[in-house]
Amino acid sequence: EAQVTQNPRYLITVTGKKLTVTCSQNMNHEYMSWYRQDPGLGLRQIYYSMNVEVTDKGDVPEGYKVSRKEKRNFPLILESPSPNQTSLYFCASSPRDSLSGTQYFGPGTRLLVL
Amino acid sequence: KQEVTQIPAALSVPEGENLVLNCSFTDSAIYNLQWFRQDPGKGLTSLLLIQSSQREQTSGRLNASLDKSSGRSTLYIAASQPGDSATYLCAVRRQGGSEKLVFGKGTKLTVNP
């Protein structure tokens, strides 16, 4: 089954404790992206990757890092989480330059930083 | 900077009613527009995608239209059912090869039995 998976689905942590949220897709998509969703603000892009070893900042990259060493994986790293990073995070992927342009989203990771 | 607005923010209707959700965007230079459905605590499910050259797309009881020149899209849901209750998001992808989606804040739909 074609899908985007995220782990963990729920995470409670404390300020300053490094964490990684994993994202993996099995559709051989070139493009992957991270969004965060907050009440009243909607979904905002954090980082994206056009292909392996190619990453770039989205609209709200501060406090986050990403890497793209393999095509299927795009982990989101919070080196020193802060309470304002409490949010619902979504990973997405799509084939580049596809006519459909449909993006596939993971199930989300709900993060609480105390 | 592209901005996407969805009106209304919330909508409650009785079962069986036909309804329209609205989406507007400020920059008409879009590559496509996509409607998503989001259930509470869940991810986003793509419903319909309209390319910039298209006027509408249909899937079952759903019909999405696009008027690029006026910066508007509508999602029409026919014969609504309680199972249609969810938040509906529209997102635009701009021209120029960027894959980035700019999202509206969504319309929360409740269909009452």
Short mmCIF file of C-alpha atoms in Angstrom, two decimals:
data_model
loop_
_atom_site.label_atom_id
_atom_site.label_comp_id
_atom_site.label_asym_id
_atom_site.label_seq_id
_atom_site.Cartn_x
_atom_site.Cartn_y
_atom_site.Cartn_z
CA GLU A 1 0.00 0.00 0.00
CA ALA A 2 1.30 3.42 -1.00
CA GLN A 3 1.72 5.50 2.11
CA VAL A 4 3.62 8.04 4.15
CA THR A 5 4.40 6.91 7.68
CA GLN A 6 5.44 8.99 10.65
CA ASN A 7 6.80 7.96 14.02
CA PRO A 8 6.03 8.53 16.74
CA ARG A 9 2.38 9.48 16.43
CA TYR A 10 2.32 11.11 19.86
CA LEU A 11 5.19 12.50 21.87
CA ILE A 12 5.49 14.36 25.14
CA THR A 13 8.90 15.75 25.95
CA VAL A 14 10.60 18.45 27.98
CA THR A 15 12.29 21.64 26.92
CA GLY A 16 15.78 21.11 25.55
CA LYS A 17 15.66 17.36 25.06
CA LYS A 18 16.60 16.57 21.46
CA LEU A 19 14.09 14.56 19.49
CA THR A 20 13.60 13.20 15.98
CA VAL A 21 10.36 12.56 14.18
CA THR A 22 10.78 10.10 11.36
CA CYS A 23 9.01 10.18 8.01
CA SER A 24 9.14 7.49 5.38
CA GLN A 25 7.39 7.02 2.04
CA ASN A 26 7.26 3.94 -0.17
CA MET A 27 6.26 5.62 -3.43
CA ASN A 28 9.74 6.60 -4.65
CA HIS A 29 8.76 10.26 -4.50
CA GLU A 30 11.43 12.88 -5.01
CA TYR A 31 9.73 15.66 -3.09
CA MET A 32 9.15 15.54 0.65
CA SER A 33 8.06 18.21 3.05
CA TRP A 34 7.27 18.94 6.68
CA TYR A 35 4.36 21.08 7.85
CA ARG A 36 3.14 22.11 11.23
CA GLN A 37 -0.51 22.78 11.99
CA ASP A 38 -1.58 25.17 14.72
CA PRO A 39 -5.05 26.44 15.68
CA GLY A 40 -5.82 29.68 13.92
CA LEU A 41 -2.67 29.50 11.80
CA GLY A 42 -3.39 26.54 9.58
CA LEU A 43 -0.66 24.46 7.99
CA ARG A 44 2.72 26.07 7.47
CA GLN A 45 5.72 24.58 5.73
CA ILE A 46 8.84 24.00 7.83
CA TYR A 47 11.34 22.42 5.43
CA TYR A 48 11.21 20.64 2.13
CA SER A 49 13.45 18.47 0.01
CA MET A 50 13.43 18.22 -3.77
CA ASN A 51 15.61 15.10 -3.78
CA VAL A 52 18.35 13.26 -1.91
CA GLU A 53 20.81 15.66 -0.28
CA VAL A 54 18.72 18.67 -1.42
CA THR A 55 16.85 20.48 1.34
CA ASP A 56 15.58 24.01 1.80
CA LYS A 57 13.76 26.17 4.30
CA GLY A 58 10.04 26.69 4.23
CA ASP A 59 8.14 29.44 5.99
CA VAL A 60 8.88 28.52 9.62
CA PRO A 61 12.26 26.70 9.77
CA GLU A 62 13.58 28.18 13.03
CA GLY A 63 14.35 25.54 15.62
CA TYR A 64 14.20 22.63 13.18
CA LYS A 65 16.66 20.62 11.13
CA VAL A 66 16.14 18.01 8.45
CA SER A 67 18.22 15.60 6.44
CA ARG A 68 17.63 13.63 3.26
CA LYS A 69 20.24 10.90 3.00
CA GLU A 70 17.89 8.41 1.40
CA LYS A 71 15.05 9.01 -0.98
CA ARG A 72 12.43 7.37 1.19
CA ASN A 73 13.27 9.05 4.52
CA PHE A 74 13.02 12.66 5.66
CA PRO A 75 13.46 12.99 9.43
CA LEU A 76 12.61 16.18 11.30
CA ILE A 77 15.01 17.03 14.10
CA LEU A 78 14.37 19.33 17.01
CA GLU A 79 17.77 19.93 18.60
CA SER A 80 16.44 21.84 21.60
CA PRO A 81 12.65 21.75 21.66
CA SER A 82 10.75 24.64 23.20
CA PRO A 83 7.09 24.92 24.23
CA ASN A 84 6.27 27.01 21.14
CA GLN A 85 7.06 23.92 19.07
CA THR A 86 4.08 22.14 20.57
CA SER A 87 2.06 21.38 17.47
CA LEU A 88 0.70 18.79 15.07
CA TYR A 89 3.30 17.86 12.47
CA PHE A 90 2.69 16.41 9.03
CA CYS A 91 5.07 14.93 6.54
CA ALA A 92 4.12 14.92 2.88
CA SER A 93 5.55 13.58 -0.35
CA SER A 94 4.90 13.83 -4.06
CA PRO A 95 6.59 12.92 -7.33
CA ARG A 96 8.37 15.90 -8.84
CA ASP A 97 6.97 17.49 -11.93
CA SER A 98 4.01 15.19 -11.91
CA LEU A 99 0.94 16.28 -13.78
CA SER A 100 -1.25 15.23 -10.93
CA GLY A 101 0.65 17.21 -8.34
CA THR A 102 -1.16 15.38 -5.60
CA GLN A 103 0.67 15.42 -2.32
CA TYR A 104 0.33 12.49 0.05
CA PHE A 105 0.28 13.20 3.73
CA GLY A 106 1.29 11.14 6.71
CA PRO A 107 -1.06 10.61 9.67
CA GLY A 108 0.54 13.33 11.77
CA THR A 109 2.66 13.51 14.91
CA ARG A 110 1.23 15.34 17.88
CA LEU A 111 4.05 16.87 19.92
CA LEU A 112 3.79 18.42 23.37
CA VAL A 113 6.84 20.20 24.75
CA LEU A 114 6.65 20.94 28.47
CA LYS B 1 2.85 36.54 -1.01
CA GLN B 2 0.10 34.03 -1.68
CA GLU B 3 -2.71 34.01 0.88
CA VAL B 4 -5.54 31.52 0.92
CA THR B 5 -8.81 32.25 2.69
CA GLN B 6 -11.67 29.88 3.38
CA ILE B 7 -15.16 31.01 4.25
CA PRO B 8 -16.99 30.09 6.36
CA ALA B 9 -14.71 28.87 9.13
CA ALA B 10 -17.43 26.54 10.33
CA LEU B 11 -20.68 25.27 8.88
CA SER B 12 -23.44 23.13 10.32
CA VAL B 13 -26.13 21.65 8.07
CA PRO B 14 -28.83 18.99 8.29
CA GLU B 15 -28.29 15.71 6.53
CA GLY B 16 -29.27 15.68 2.87
CA GLU B 17 -28.54 19.31 2.19
CA ASN B 18 -26.37 20.43 -0.72
CA LEU B 19 -23.63 22.81 0.35
CA VAL B 20 -20.80 24.93 -0.98
CA LEU B 21 -17.46 25.65 0.62
CA ASN B 22 -15.47 28.61 -0.58
CA CYS B 23 -11.77 29.19 -1.09
CA SER B 24 -10.10 32.36 -2.37
CA PHE B 25 -6.47 33.08 -3.15
CA THR B 26 -4.66 36.35 -3.73
CA ASP B 27 -2.19 35.39 -6.47
CA SER B 28 -3.75 33.91 -9.58
CA ALA B 29 -0.41 32.51 -10.80
CA ILE B 30 -1.12 29.03 -9.53
CA TYR B 31 -0.13 25.64 -10.89
CA ASN B 32 -3.05 23.82 -9.34
CA LEU B 33 -5.48 23.85 -6.44
CA GLN B 34 -6.22 20.92 -4.18
CA TRP B 35 -9.02 20.19 -1.75
CA PHE B 36 -8.29 18.03 1.27
CA ARG B 37 -10.35 16.50 4.00
CA GLN B 38 -9.05 16.23 7.55
CA ASP B 39 -10.77 14.17 10.22
CA PRO B 40 -10.10 14.98 13.89
CA GLY B 41 -6.67 13.76 14.93
CA LYS B 42 -5.98 12.39 11.48
CA GLY B 43 -3.94 13.28 8.46
CA LEU B 44 -5.05 14.93 5.24
CA THR B 45 -6.82 13.04 2.51
CA SER B 46 -6.74 14.49 -0.98
CA LEU B 47 -10.25 14.86 -2.42
CA LEU B 48 -9.85 16.69 -5.69
CA LEU B 49 -7.08 18.40 -7.59
CA ILE B 50 -7.74 20.99 -10.30
CA GLN B 51 -5.00 22.01 -12.66
CA SER B 52 -4.79 25.71 -13.50
CA SER B 53 -6.06 25.02 -17.01
CA GLN B 54 -9.17 23.21 -15.76
CA ARG B 55 -12.50 24.63 -14.66
CA GLU B 56 -13.79 21.80 -12.52
CA GLN B 57 -13.27 18.29 -11.25
CA THR B 58 -15.83 15.80 -10.00
CA SER B 59 -15.61 12.78 -7.75
CA GLY B 60 -18.81 11.14 -6.64
CA ARG B 61 -20.87 13.68 -4.70
CA LEU B 62 -18.05 16.21 -4.77
CA ASN B 63 -17.51 18.86 -7.41
CA ALA B 64 -14.75 21.43 -7.28
CA SER B 65 -14.62 24.46 -9.52
CA LEU B 66 -11.81 26.89 -10.23
CA ASP B 67 -11.94 30.45 -11.48
CA LYS B 68 -8.29 31.35 -11.62
CA SER B 69 -8.77 34.88 -12.88
CA SER B 70 -10.93 35.84 -9.92
CA GLY B 71 -8.90 33.78 -7.44
CA ARG B 72 -11.74 31.53 -6.33
CA SER B 73 -12.57 27.90 -5.94
CA THR B 74 -15.66 26.21 -4.58
CA LEU B 75 -16.24 22.70 -3.29
CA TYR B 76 -19.80 21.53 -3.80
CA ILE B 77 -21.02 18.60 -1.74
CA ALA B 78 -24.30 17.07 -2.84
CA ALA B 79 -26.72 15.29 -0.53
CA SER B 80 -24.53 15.69 2.52
CA GLN B 81 -24.19 12.84 5.00
CA PRO B 82 -23.03 12.72 8.64
CA GLY B 83 -19.90 10.95 7.41
CA ASP B 84 -18.98 14.11 5.52
CA SER B 85 -18.35 15.86 8.84
CA ALA B 86 -14.72 16.93 8.83
CA THR B 87 -12.51 19.94 8.20
CA TYR B 88 -12.04 20.78 4.54
CA LEU B 89 -8.85 22.48 3.47
CA CYS B 90 -7.93 24.02 0.17
CA ALA B 91 -4.35 24.52 -0.89
CA VAL B 92 -2.74 26.14 -3.90
CA ARG B 93 0.54 25.32 -5.55
CA ARG B 94 2.15 28.25 -7.28
CA GLN B 95 3.61 28.30 -10.75
CA GLY B 96 7.32 28.03 -11.34
CA GLY B 97 8.02 24.47 -10.33
CA SER B 98 7.65 24.87 -6.60
CA GLU B 99 5.96 21.93 -4.94
CA LYS B 100 5.01 24.02 -1.92
CA LEU B 101 1.38 24.14 -0.95
CA VAL B 102 -0.14 27.22 0.65
CA PHE B 103 -3.11 26.23 2.76
CA GLY B 104 -6.25 27.96 3.88
CA LYS B 105 -7.27 27.55 7.50
CA GLY B 106 -10.12 25.28 6.64
CA THR B 107 -13.88 25.03 6.98
CA LYS B 108 -15.14 22.77 9.73
CA LEU B 109 -18.25 21.02 8.46
CA THR B 110 -20.80 19.32 10.69
CA VAL B 111 -23.63 17.37 9.08
CA ASN B 112 -26.35 16.62 11.57
CA PRO B 113 -28.47 13.45 11.27
#
